[in-house]
C-alpha cells in the first residue's frame, strides 16, 4: 500500500509541476505563438446571435471560420471586419467556446476577443480591453404564455427560477432580484432556451439584442421590457461590451481609434441588420428533411471528425497499450544496471497511466493546447492536439486493459514459450499478446465506443466534432430537441456499428469451430508397450 | 559408450522463502542417457526440472551445461533453453496457434528456420507421433493424449540435446496414457538424452538407463532400473516402492 501511495505522490507532483510551470508562464508577457501573417484572428462563440452566429454560406458579408467550411456573421463580425480593414489585415474568425476565449487569447491563438464580452475587473487581471464597442442593457427572457410574461420589474421575479450563462456578468446580476431562485449557470443560450421551453427554468438573464433575437426566432419566448428604474442595475464594467486583447497589444490604440469612428447611429444600424440577417428557423414541411437539407453537410463533417478522433485515438491508444504491456512484463534482468533502467521505465509508465486516468480529458486537452502555446510558445494545430490527447488518454486505459489480458493468460503459456528459448519480445508477439488481445477485445470495444462519445469534450479546444456541430446547429435553428435527437441517432448508429464490427472480429479471431482431419487415417496407431489391455477409442 | 557429460547438477539448493525444497542435489546426465526420477509427491521433482531449465532461479550450487555454468551473468539463457526442451504435465500448447503452428513457431522464431523447412520438419515429427491428420486443429479441440503428443513434437522440433519431461502422463485419463508413453519410448530408442519425472514405474523400468529416487529434497538413491526396482538399498526407497506397487 505504501507502494501505491508513492505512485500517487509521483502523479500529484507531476501535475503540480505542470501547474506551476503554466502559472509562471502566465505572468510573463507572451508573444503571439503564431506569426503575424497579415491575419486578424478574432475569437468568438459563433453561437450568440445577433452578436455572432454560424451560417453555411458567405451571404450578408460573413467571414470564413478558420479550419471549417462554415462562416460567421453578426454584429461582432461586422465590427471585426472594420477593424481588420483599418489594420490592413484579413479578418479570420476562430470559433471558440466561451470559457476557451481568454486562454486562446493569452496563448496567442487569437488576436482579439469580439464576442459580446464585458470588461469586468476579474477579466482585466489577465487580459486588456479596448473602449466600448456596444452598450447593452440587460433583460430577461421568459416563456410567452408563462407566469412571468407580464413582469415589468425585477420584484415580479420573486420565487422564479432564473439562470444565466456561466462566467458572465448576466449571471452575477441575478442576485439583485430579492427572493429569486438562482439556478446553476448554463453553458450556452440554446440550452437555456430549451430549458425555458421544457419548464425547468422560468427565465434567463441576458442582453437586449440576444433577447430580441430569441423572441424573433422562437414564438414561445418573450423578452421582458422593464419599467424605467425597475430593471437590472448595471455598472459600465459589466454592461458595456468591449474587445479583449492581450496585455500590451500593439494595435490597441489603433482599434480604439477605429471604434471611435463608428457612431452610435451606425452601431444601432449594424445591430438592426444583424437581427434581421440572423438565420431563421426553416419551419417548412418535415423538420427532419429541412434539418438535413440545411445542416446535412455540417453533420456529416462533424460525424467524420468524431470518427477520425475515435478511430485514430483507439488505434494509437491500442498500440501504446501493447507497448506498455510488453515493457511492463519484461522479467527482471540479471545485471544491476539494466534492472535499474527497467525499474525507472516501469515507474515512468505507472506515472503516465495514473496521471492520464486520474484527470479529465477536457483538462488534458486544455492544458496541452493552451498550455503548450502559453508556456512553450508552441502552436499546435487543434485537430492534431485533439488526436494526441485522445490517443494518449486512451493509451493509458488500454494499457491497463492489456495488462489484465496478459495476467489472464495461463502461466503455462509463458513457461512453454520460455522453455522453447523465445525472447521476451518473441514470446509476447507470437504467444501471449494474441491471447491477451483476444481476452481484452470486449473491453477495447468499450473504449472505442467511449471515445466516440467522449471526444465531445474536445469542443473546449474548438474541434468541430459531432457534438460541437450539434451545438452550433441548435444555436442557429433554435430546435434544441430535434437537433439533439438527430445527433443521438448518429451516435447510436456509430456505436452500434462498432459493437457489431468487433463481434465479427472476435469471431474471426476465434477461428472455425471445427477442423478438418487431413486424411483418412482417423485411427492413430499406437504400438503397445507393457500395457495389459488395448484401449482404443471406439 | 555414453561418456560425454551434457548436464551436471552440483550441490543444487532451492528455497522458496525459508522453505528449502531442494537440499544439495548432485546429478550427472550423459549424452544419450535416459534418466528417470521417481519419488513421492512434494519431494521436489518438478522443482528440480524447473531449475534445470531456469524456470526457477537456484538459490545455491551450480548447474553446468557442456561444462559451462548456466548461472553465469554472460550465459545465453535463451539459446540454452532452445537446446534443453521441456514437456509439461499440463501440455501447455499455445492456445492461439493450431497444431502445425505450435510445432513450427519455435523453429521459425528461435532457430530462424525458413517456414518451408520448418513445416516439413514439423510434418515429419507430427507424423511420427501420429498427429499428422490434426494439423489444423486448435489445442482445445484435442484430447489430452493428443495434446501431449503434439507437445512432444513441439519440443523435438527444436532438435534439442536434452528433453525434460515433468510427469507427462499425470494429467491424462488412463486410456490415453499409453499413446504418450509409446511416443516417449520410441523417442528413447532414437538415442535422445531424456530426463523424465514420472509416476509410471513400469515405464521407468522399461526405458531408463538410470533411475533416481528422490525423497524430501534429496536424491536418496540412484542406479540401474534393476538395482532400484529389484534391490533397493535404502529403506526409504523400499517403502516408497512398496506403497506404490501395492496401490497400482
Ligand atoms: N513457487 C513455489 N513457491 C513455494 N513453494 C513451492 C513452489 N513450487 C513448489 N513449492 C513447494 O516445493 C515442494 C516440492 O514441489 P514439487 O512440485 O517440486 O514436488 P513434486 O515432487 O514435483 O511433486 P508432484 O509429484 O506432486 O508433482 C512442495 O512442498 C511445494 O509446495
Ligand atoms: Mg511435480
XYZ file of N, CA and C in Angstrom, chain A residues 331-336 338-339 409-424 426-436 438 508-537, chain B residues 50 53-55 57 70-75 77-79 81-82 84-86 88 90-97 102 105-106 108-110 112 127 129-138 141-142 146 149 154-155 158 174-179 181-182 185-186 189 202 206:
396
model
N 10.875 -9.597 -17.742
C 11.380 -10.184 -16.489
C 12.602 -9.414 -15.998
N 12.858 -9.490 -14.709
C 13.990 -8.742 -14.142
C 15.300 -9.225 -14.745
N 16.047 -8.318 -15.378
C 17.322 -8.739 -15.964
C 18.314 -9.086 -14.860
N 19.383 -9.852 -15.245
C 20.361 -10.264 -14.241
C 21.267 -9.114 -13.831
N 21.596 -8.226 -14.791
C 22.566 -7.183 -14.435
C 21.881 -6.035 -13.696
N 22.607 -5.474 -12.736
C 22.060 -4.410 -11.883
C 21.674 -3.173 -12.688
N 20.866 -2.760 -15.931
C 19.647 -2.927 -16.725
C 18.412 -2.966 -15.838
N 18.591 -3.575 -14.653
C 17.456 -3.673 -13.745
C 17.003 -2.267 -13.312
N -3.725 -14.697 -19.107
C -3.164 -15.809 -19.885
C -2.495 -16.782 -18.914
N -2.746 -18.071 -19.128
C -2.256 -19.111 -18.247
C -0.727 -19.078 -18.121
N -0.217 -19.259 -16.889
C 1.229 -19.274 -16.661
C 1.951 -20.276 -17.551
N 1.273 -21.391 -17.821
C 1.881 -22.436 -18.639
C 2.286 -21.954 -20.018
N 1.541 -20.991 -20.550
C 1.858 -20.460 -21.870
C 3.203 -19.736 -21.842
N 3.430 -18.976 -20.758
C 4.707 -18.268 -20.605
C 5.842 -19.296 -20.460
N 5.585 -20.307 -19.626
C 6.642 -21.275 -19.346
C 7.012 -22.047 -20.599
N 5.996 -22.443 -21.380
C 6.276 -23.207 -22.595
C 7.068 -22.357 -23.586
N 6.704 -21.086 -23.697
C 7.431 -20.204 -24.624
C 8.863 -20.004 -24.161
N 9.039 -19.798 -22.848
C 10.392 -19.682 -22.302
C 11.193 -20.947 -22.564
N 10.546 -22.089 -22.354
C 11.244 -23.350 -22.491
C 11.691 -23.601 -23.922
N 11.014 -22.972 -24.891
C 11.442 -23.123 -26.292
C 12.614 -22.211 -26.604
N 12.931 -21.289 -25.677
C 14.046 -20.378 -25.907
C 13.632 -19.074 -26.541
N 12.334 -18.747 -26.469
C 11.900 -17.475 -27.044
C 12.373 -16.319 -26.161
N 12.699 -15.208 -26.788
C 12.985 -13.996 -26.015
C 11.652 -13.415 -25.538
N 11.768 -12.451 -24.639
C 10.536 -11.847 -24.115
C 9.676 -11.292 -25.246
N 9.687 -12.081 -28.494
C 9.128 -13.157 -29.343
C 7.933 -13.811 -28.660
N 8.087 -14.070 -27.374
C 7.005 -14.707 -26.622
C 5.749 -13.827 -26.637
N 5.959 -12.537 -26.406
C 4.826 -11.620 -26.385
C 4.121 -11.587 -27.731
N 4.925 -11.487 -28.785
C 4.355 -11.293 -30.111
C 3.650 -12.550 -30.615
N 4.272 -13.703 -30.393
C 3.747 -14.922 -31.003
C 2.706 -15.622 -30.147
N 2.846 -15.497 -28.838
C 2.021 -16.345 -27.974
C 1.121 -15.538 -27.028
N 1.724 -14.630 -26.273
C 0.977 -14.014 -25.178
C 0.009 -12.935 -25.672
N 0.535 -11.987 -26.461
C -0.340 -10.882 -26.861
C -1.542 -11.332 -27.705
N -1.346 -12.276 -28.653
C -2.548 -12.708 -29.381
C -3.662 -13.173 -28.438
N -3.266 -13.862 -27.374
C -4.286 -14.335 -26.432
C -4.782 -13.193 -25.551
N -3.844 -12.349 -25.113
C -4.222 -11.221 -24.253
C -5.161 -10.280 -24.998
N -7.106 -11.020 -27.538
C -8.408 -11.663 -27.685
C -9.225 -11.501 -26.403
N -13.842 -13.941 -35.894
C -12.764 -14.255 -36.814
C -11.535 -14.748 -36.053
N -11.231 -14.070 -34.926
C -10.051 -14.454 -34.156
C -10.203 -15.831 -33.526
N -11.441 -16.173 -33.178
C -11.668 -17.479 -32.556
C -11.488 -18.621 -33.544
N -11.565 -18.310 -34.836
C -11.368 -19.337 -35.843
C -12.577 -20.248 -35.956
N -12.503 -21.194 -36.899
C -13.645 -22.088 -37.120
C -13.860 -23.002 -35.926
N -15.134 -23.363 -35.717
C -15.469 -24.242 -34.596
C -14.951 -25.658 -34.831
N -14.859 -26.046 -36.086
C -14.434 -27.408 -36.394
C -13.146 -27.391 -37.200
N -12.442 -28.508 -37.178
C -11.251 -28.606 -38.021
C -11.408 -29.807 -38.927
N -10.672 -29.816 -40.018
C -10.729 -30.938 -40.938
C -9.606 -31.903 -40.627
N -9.942 -33.169 -40.520
C -8.905 -34.175 -40.392
C -8.275 -34.327 -41.768
N -6.950 -34.289 -41.808
C -6.289 -34.097 -43.086
C -6.253 -35.305 -44.000
N -6.431 -36.528 -43.484
C -6.524 -37.683 -44.395
C -7.418 -38.733 -43.772
N -7.400 -39.922 -44.366
C -8.368 -40.915 -43.920
C -7.948 -41.709 -42.695
N -6.654 -41.594 -42.326
C -6.261 -42.435 -41.191
C -6.711 -41.808 -39.882
N -8.012 -41.929 -39.635
C -8.590 -41.365 -38.421
C -7.960 -42.011 -37.202
N -7.740 -43.295 -37.308
C -7.246 -44.041 -36.164
C -5.733 -43.928 -36.124
N -5.221 -43.523 -35.020
C -3.782 -43.387 -34.890
C -3.232 -44.666 -34.297
N -2.254 -45.256 -35.006
C -1.699 -46.499 -34.472
C -0.876 -46.215 -33.223
N -1.107 -46.964 -32.208
C -0.313 -46.806 -31.002
C 0.230 -48.163 -30.591
N 1.457 -48.445 -30.976
C 2.039 -49.734 -30.579
C 2.087 -49.828 -29.061
N 1.743 -50.975 -28.571
C 1.615 -51.132 -27.112
C 2.952 -51.468 -26.470
N 3.180 -50.893 -25.331
C 4.341 -51.288 -24.547
C 3.879 -51.567 -23.135
N 4.056 -52.761 -22.709
C 3.820 -53.115 -21.324
C 2.401 -52.892 -20.835
N 1.495 -52.500 -21.690
C 0.124 -52.289 -21.241
C -0.663 -53.562 -21.441
N -1.481 -53.855 -20.469
C -2.174 -55.139 -20.483
C -3.302 -55.152 -21.499
N -4.083 -54.096 -21.507
C -5.253 -54.122 -22.365
C -5.149 -53.083 -23.466
N -5.811 -53.384 -24.542
C -5.873 -52.418 -25.627
C -7.028 -51.477 -25.349
N -6.751 -50.145 -25.422
C -7.819 -49.196 -25.056
C -8.060 -48.213 -26.176
N -8.282 -48.773 -27.339
C -8.535 -47.845 -28.443
C -9.949 -47.288 -28.389
N -10.047 -46.100 -28.849
C -11.380 -45.468 -28.907
C -12.259 -46.229 -29.880
N 12.514 -27.668 -13.134
C 12.298 -26.246 -13.428
C 13.553 -25.423 -13.155
N 15.966 -25.972 -16.321
C 15.842 -25.076 -17.488
C 15.481 -23.640 -17.086
N 15.805 -23.317 -15.853
C 15.778 -21.927 -15.372
C 14.393 -21.291 -15.363
N 13.342 -22.116 -15.263
C 12.030 -21.523 -14.989
C 12.020 -21.039 -13.547
N 14.986 -19.821 -10.410
C 16.392 -19.498 -10.162
C 16.894 -20.305 -8.964
N 25.395 -22.379 -16.233
C 24.254 -21.676 -16.831
C 23.816 -20.506 -15.957
N 24.431 -20.382 -14.783
C 24.046 -19.295 -13.879
C 24.934 -18.066 -14.053
N 25.963 -18.191 -14.913
C 26.870 -17.057 -15.122
C 26.102 -15.901 -15.761
N 26.528 -14.680 -15.447
C 25.836 -13.483 -15.945
C 25.832 -13.414 -17.463
N 26.918 -13.885 -18.089
C 27.020 -13.733 -19.545
C 26.532 -14.967 -20.280
N 25.890 -15.908 -19.581
C 25.412 -17.119 -20.243
C 24.129 -16.815 -21.023
N 20.861 -17.531 -21.946
C 19.808 -18.391 -21.426
C 18.848 -18.855 -22.526
N 18.505 -17.942 -23.450
C 17.517 -18.342 -24.461
C 18.078 -19.427 -25.379
N 19.355 -19.302 -25.743
C 19.977 -20.310 -26.597
C 19.997 -21.656 -25.877
N 17.972 -22.676 -23.534
C 16.634 -23.250 -23.430
C 16.205 -23.892 -24.735
N 16.689 -23.337 -25.861
C 16.359 -23.950 -27.140
C 16.964 -25.348 -27.217
N 17.605 -27.319 -24.519
C 17.071 -28.168 -23.458
C 15.553 -28.024 -23.463
N 14.877 -28.978 -24.072
C 13.418 -28.872 -24.233
C 12.685 -29.330 -22.998
N 11.419 -28.975 -22.928
C 10.631 -29.384 -21.761
C 9.226 -29.775 -22.200
N 5.557 -30.550 -20.483
C 4.903 -30.249 -19.207
C 3.770 -31.220 -18.893
N 0.915 -30.323 -17.904
C -0.343 -29.776 -18.424
C -0.222 -29.337 -19.886
N 0.673 -29.984 -20.626
C 0.870 -29.819 -22.085
C 1.335 -28.410 -22.461
N 0.548 -27.402 -22.058
C 0.893 -26.015 -22.374
C 1.102 -25.755 -23.850
N 0.271 -26.353 -24.699
C 0.312 -25.966 -26.110
C -0.153 -24.524 -26.215
N 0.360 -23.813 -27.220
C -0.046 -22.417 -27.393
C -1.482 -22.370 -27.909
N -2.356 -21.818 -27.104
C -3.795 -21.876 -27.400
C -4.192 -21.094 -28.635
N -3.373 -20.089 -28.985
C -3.746 -19.252 -30.130
C -3.265 -19.840 -31.452
N -2.498 -20.920 -31.389
C -1.946 -21.495 -32.622
C -2.514 -22.891 -32.851
N 2.027 -24.702 -33.739
C 2.664 -24.979 -32.463
C 4.040 -25.624 -32.652
N 6.459 -22.802 -34.606
C 6.767 -21.459 -34.122
C 8.150 -21.328 -33.482
N 8.564 -22.345 -32.735
C 9.887 -22.303 -32.121
C 10.975 -22.333 -33.185
N 10.812 -21.288 -36.337
C 10.918 -20.073 -37.148
C 11.374 -18.870 -36.323
N 10.901 -18.755 -35.071
C 11.283 -17.555 -34.315
C 12.630 -17.719 -33.619
N 12.860 -18.877 -32.984
C 14.091 -19.024 -32.204
C 15.248 -19.505 -33.089
N 15.235 -19.525 -36.378
C 15.243 -18.758 -37.638
C 15.242 -19.664 -38.873
N 3.892 -36.666 -37.941
C 3.661 -37.989 -38.499
C 4.136 -39.051 -37.504
N 4.513 -38.928 -34.321
C 3.721 -39.076 -33.088
C 2.253 -39.356 -33.415
N 1.953 -39.555 -34.699
C 0.599 -39.917 -35.097
C -0.370 -38.750 -35.071
N 0.124 -37.526 -35.171
C -0.771 -36.365 -35.105
C -0.872 -35.602 -36.427
N -0.318 -36.200 -37.489
C -0.350 -35.516 -38.788
C -1.761 -35.160 -39.260
N -2.749 -36.015 -39.018
C -4.090 -35.659 -39.519
C -4.681 -34.425 -38.840
N -4.118 -34.008 -37.735
C -4.768 -32.958 -36.937
C -4.092 -31.592 -37.042
N -3.311 -31.408 -38.107
C -2.532 -30.165 -38.197
C -3.372 -28.903 -38.075
N -4.636 -28.981 -38.493
C -5.468 -27.768 -38.472
C -6.172 -27.512 -37.145
N -6.080 -28.471 -36.246
C -6.865 -28.348 -35.020
C -6.223 -27.375 -34.053
N -7.070 -26.735 -33.252
C -6.574 -25.899 -32.157
C -6.450 -26.796 -30.922
N -9.338 -28.323 -29.121
C -10.198 -29.251 -29.861
C -9.633 -30.671 -29.826
N -8.574 -30.870 -29.026
C -7.919 -32.183 -28.980
C -8.061 -32.817 -27.600
N -3.671 -36.492 -27.197
C -3.284 -35.893 -28.466
C -2.475 -34.625 -28.238
N 1.064 -35.429 -27.242
C 1.901 -35.905 -28.346
C 2.361 -34.732 -29.210
N 6.543 -30.674 -30.564
C 6.997 -29.282 -30.488
C 8.389 -29.198 -29.862
N 8.588 -29.973 -28.784
C 9.893 -29.951 -28.121
C 10.959 -30.570 -29.020
N 12.837 -28.586 -32.013
C 13.971 -27.692 -31.790
C 15.299 -28.434 -31.896
N -6.670 -42.551 -18.016
C -5.898 -43.795 -18.156
C -5.803 -44.288 -19.595
N -6.898 -44.159 -20.368
C -6.844 -44.734 -21.717
C -5.938 -43.963 -22.668
N -5.483 -42.792 -22.229
C -4.606 -42.009 -23.100
C -3.150 -42.097 -22.692
N -2.905 -42.693 -21.530
C -1.533 -42.738 -21.026
C -0.628 -43.504 -21.986
N -1.119 -44.595 -22.494
C -0.266 -45.469 -23.312
C 0.234 -44.791 -24.579
N -0.687 -44.056 -25.255
C -0.266 -43.443 -26.505
C 0.905 -42.492 -26.285
N 3.105 -42.685 -23.621
C 4.277 -43.468 -23.215
C 4.920 -44.132 -24.435
N 4.074 -44.580 -25.360
C 4.613 -45.203 -26.575
C 5.465 -44.222 -27.355
N 8.735 -43.790 -25.568
C 9.725 -44.869 -25.643
C 10.312 -44.966 -27.047
N 9.509 -44.584 -28.056
C 10.071 -44.513 -29.402
C 11.224 -43.506 -29.430
N 14.421 -44.652 -27.856
C 15.196 -45.560 -28.699
C 15.964 -44.843 -29.791
N 6.384 -48.895 -14.280
C 6.657 -49.900 -15.300
C 7.422 -49.272 -16.468
N 11.195 -49.853 -17.928
C 11.399 -50.338 -19.292
C 12.371 -49.482 -20.094
